[in-house]
């Protein structure tokens, strides 16, 4: 549930699954449905680029998947997790508002938690992850500063994937920093610079498959004032102006 809308999944008696969104339009309730494939999406079936495949080889760090509603963020995150699940022994944990794609354990152990049913909040699930031996973590939202701080801390020792609603890499990073208080932004920014492995911005192609534009921040520039992190060599924009990368 978000402001003025509800997003969840539903399974029909015959096994067909869909994601639905209830929202308001011109003052009246409206409903949209998206049929979910019975097959777990893979990097190959989504025709994702090599830059996304590279992320399946990571052992630690923070990967941010951004895009508008219906752009394939969850499908892409699931494809990355399934690639890891099929190729190496890990403990994969997902924390989701609603589980869209149930994953069957292959070479990895897989645990999927729904907010409200399996865990009371994102923060509770993330705190639990700090104390267990999970090695890969995925969340479908970063709702507040506590969750963001925990995710960044976790990314120092394991692979963390997070999805956010944003149309560009810069806006995705700005969204992350916007959940933190102004006094906490410099510390979060500095910590994020140490663990961020990339930002993938997704959109849907005419054939219905997601298309990813990946920004790999190498190197990230740490800006000692509130602002957004630079992406893929772009200068960091801050409230004090533009801070160019060091020469």
XYZ file of C-alpha atoms in Angstrom:
247
model
C 0.000 0.000 0.000
C 1.213 3.484 -0.890
C -0.441 6.893 -0.758
C -3.863 6.660 -2.409
C -3.200 3.303 -4.070
C -2.826 -0.395 -3.302
C -0.484 -2.697 -5.228
C -0.532 -6.449 -4.601
C -0.813 -9.856 -6.278
C -3.677 -12.324 -6.576
C -3.791 -16.012 -7.508
C -6.905 -17.369 -9.209
C -8.165 -20.903 -8.430
C -6.685 -22.227 -11.697
C -3.228 -20.949 -10.683
C -3.174 -17.854 -12.894
C -1.450 -15.017 -11.059
C -1.704 -11.283 -11.592
C -0.441 -8.060 -10.094
C -3.150 -5.500 -9.501
C -3.191 -1.832 -8.682
C -6.161 -0.048 -7.139
C -5.995 3.714 -7.461
C -8.116 6.819 -7.918
C -8.824 8.408 -11.301
C -10.923 11.557 -11.623
C -12.216 11.001 -8.134
C -13.436 7.418 -8.617
C -11.763 4.056 -7.873
C -9.906 2.395 -10.745
C -8.212 -0.975 -11.201
C -5.393 -2.180 -13.426
C -4.318 -5.798 -13.832
C -1.048 -7.252 -15.085
C -0.957 -10.988 -15.772
C 2.202 -12.583 -14.368
C 3.995 -15.229 -16.374
C 3.889 -18.691 -14.775
C 7.571 -18.991 -15.717
C 10.232 -17.360 -13.581
C 11.928 -14.724 -15.770
C 15.579 -15.272 -16.614
C 18.331 -13.078 -17.998
C 18.010 -15.004 -21.269
C 14.210 -14.868 -21.551
C 14.218 -11.107 -20.914
C 17.131 -10.586 -23.336
C 18.910 -8.471 -20.764
C 22.250 -6.893 -21.750
C 25.673 -8.175 -20.727
C 25.937 -5.316 -18.240
C 23.073 -6.889 -16.276
C 24.614 -10.360 -16.535
C 27.746 -8.969 -14.903
C 25.756 -8.148 -11.798
C 24.897 -11.832 -11.326
C 28.580 -12.487 -10.619
C 28.844 -9.989 -7.749
C 29.319 -11.256 -4.202
C 28.693 -7.963 -2.417
C 27.632 -4.404 -3.118
C 24.477 -2.420 -3.823
C 22.565 -2.660 -7.108
C 19.699 -0.243 -7.751
C 16.973 -1.072 -10.292
C 14.853 1.903 -11.296
C 11.957 2.557 -13.627
C 8.288 3.543 -13.700
C 5.463 1.202 -12.684
C 5.326 -1.806 -15.032
C 8.807 -1.267 -16.467
C 10.142 -4.684 -15.491
C 12.016 -3.844 -12.294
C 10.750 -6.898 -10.419
C 11.194 -9.178 -13.443
C 14.778 -8.021 -13.860
C 15.561 -8.394 -10.153
C 14.039 -11.881 -10.223
C 16.101 -12.808 -13.289
C 19.290 -11.759 -11.500
C 18.335 -13.770 -8.417
C 17.414 -16.815 -10.520
C 20.777 -16.676 -12.303
C 22.526 -16.715 -8.930
C 20.181 -19.446 -7.681
C 21.053 -21.683 -10.627
C 24.808 -21.220 -10.600
C 26.107 -21.033 -7.048
C 25.362 -21.864 -3.427
C 24.021 -18.783 -1.664
C 21.300 -17.928 0.816
C 18.912 -15.629 -1.045
C 16.354 -13.574 0.897
C 13.697 -11.363 -0.677
C 11.536 -8.871 1.221
C 8.520 -7.801 -0.815
C 5.203 -6.063 -0.396
C 3.764 -9.000 -2.329
C 5.675 -11.919 -3.859
C 5.291 -11.755 -7.631
C 7.528 -14.652 -8.641
C 7.938 -17.605 -6.242
C 11.469 -18.968 -6.577
C 12.305 -22.657 -6.168
C 15.642 -23.450 -4.543
C 18.246 -24.817 -6.960
C 21.890 -24.469 -5.907
C 20.937 -21.760 -3.415
C 18.604 -21.613 -0.443
C 15.748 -19.184 -1.107
C 13.566 -17.409 1.452
C 10.830 -14.993 0.363
C 9.086 -12.789 2.908
C 5.967 -10.684 2.475
C 5.432 -7.509 4.470
C 2.561 -7.927 6.888
C 2.377 -11.709 6.649
C 5.926 -12.974 7.189
C 7.532 -9.876 8.677
C 6.006 -6.702 10.158
C 8.163 -4.265 8.164
C 11.139 -3.844 5.887
C 13.190 -2.613 8.823
C 12.417 -5.724 10.898
C 13.396 -8.036 8.042
C 16.610 -6.121 7.359
C 17.629 -6.113 11.022
C 17.138 -9.879 11.022
C 19.397 -10.146 7.978
C 22.187 -8.403 9.872
C 22.247 -11.318 12.295
C 21.872 -14.240 9.879
C 24.013 -15.797 7.158
C 22.093 -14.512 4.138
C 24.399 -13.628 1.256
C 22.016 -12.121 -1.320
C 19.167 -9.771 -0.418
C 16.445 -8.157 -2.525
C 13.880 -5.551 -1.453
C 11.158 -4.099 -3.656
C 11.107 -0.743 -1.855
C 13.240 1.577 0.259
C 10.524 3.192 2.374
C 12.493 5.219 4.903
C 15.871 6.274 6.268
C 16.169 3.288 8.619
C 15.699 0.826 5.766
C 18.191 2.710 3.597
C 20.814 2.758 6.344
C 20.387 -0.978 6.941
C 20.605 -1.769 3.224
C 23.836 0.181 2.842
C 25.296 -1.561 5.894
C 24.282 -4.970 4.543
C 25.761 -4.216 1.112
C 29.223 -4.031 2.630
C 29.179 -7.787 3.240
C 26.636 -9.227 0.783
C 24.894 -8.475 -2.494
C 21.872 -6.186 -2.111
C 19.310 -5.417 -4.823
C 16.679 -2.710 -4.400
C 13.996 -1.388 -6.735
C 12.715 2.190 -6.775
C 10.351 4.243 -8.910
C 12.448 6.666 -10.955
C 13.007 7.423 -14.626
C 16.731 8.204 -14.585
C 19.765 7.068 -12.611
C 20.177 10.516 -11.089
C 16.552 10.592 -9.941
C 16.901 7.094 -8.494
C 19.822 8.203 -6.335
C 18.023 11.410 -5.387
C 15.037 9.292 -4.313
C 17.259 7.206 -2.044
C 18.782 10.247 -0.391
C 15.387 11.954 -0.041
C 14.233 9.433 2.577
C 17.096 10.427 4.887
C 17.146 13.508 7.087
C 19.312 16.361 5.830
C 21.798 15.831 8.660
C 22.183 12.130 7.777
C 22.599 12.596 4.020
C 26.422 13.125 4.027
C 27.025 9.906 5.982
C 24.576 7.893 3.865
C 26.066 9.351 0.706
C 29.592 8.465 1.752
C 28.613 4.907 2.723
C 26.623 4.435 -0.473
C 29.592 5.571 -2.544
C 31.614 2.707 -1.080
C 29.110 -0.031 -1.960
C 27.123 1.103 -5.021
C 27.905 -1.180 -7.969
C 25.492 0.261 -10.504
C 22.098 1.699 -11.368
C 19.926 0.048 -14.021
C 17.086 2.159 -15.415
C 14.370 0.069 -17.052
C 11.647 0.757 -19.553
C 9.355 -1.507 -21.576
C 10.150 -2.036 -25.245
C 7.358 -2.404 -27.850
C 7.704 -6.210 -27.623
C 6.855 -6.074 -23.920
C 10.340 -6.965 -22.666
C 12.267 -4.663 -20.327
C 15.158 -2.649 -21.719
C 17.926 -1.678 -19.308
C 20.252 1.313 -19.406
C 22.993 0.636 -16.888
C 25.177 3.258 -15.225
C 28.258 1.884 -13.506
C 29.730 4.512 -11.167
C 33.474 4.047 -11.516
C 34.723 5.886 -9.641
C 32.100 7.427 -7.451
C 32.942 10.857 -6.143
C 32.144 11.513 -2.494
C 30.674 14.963 -2.039
C 30.913 16.241 1.542
C 27.620 18.134 1.325
C 24.001 17.129 0.822
C 23.246 16.192 -2.763
C 23.106 13.278 -5.145
C 25.887 10.906 -6.095
C 27.461 11.121 -9.533
C 26.699 8.298 -11.933
C 28.967 6.957 -14.675
C 31.405 9.861 -14.553
C 28.790 12.607 -14.404
C 29.513 15.446 -11.946
C 27.771 15.386 -8.603
C 24.978 17.903 -8.258
C 24.620 19.286 -4.773
C 22.662 21.986 -3.039
C 25.792 24.105 -3.144
C 26.182 23.764 -6.894
C 28.129 21.394 -9.136
C 31.148 19.578 -7.762
C 33.388 18.215 -10.534
C 35.232 14.893 -10.136
C 38.843 15.232 -9.028
C 41.410 15.221 -11.825
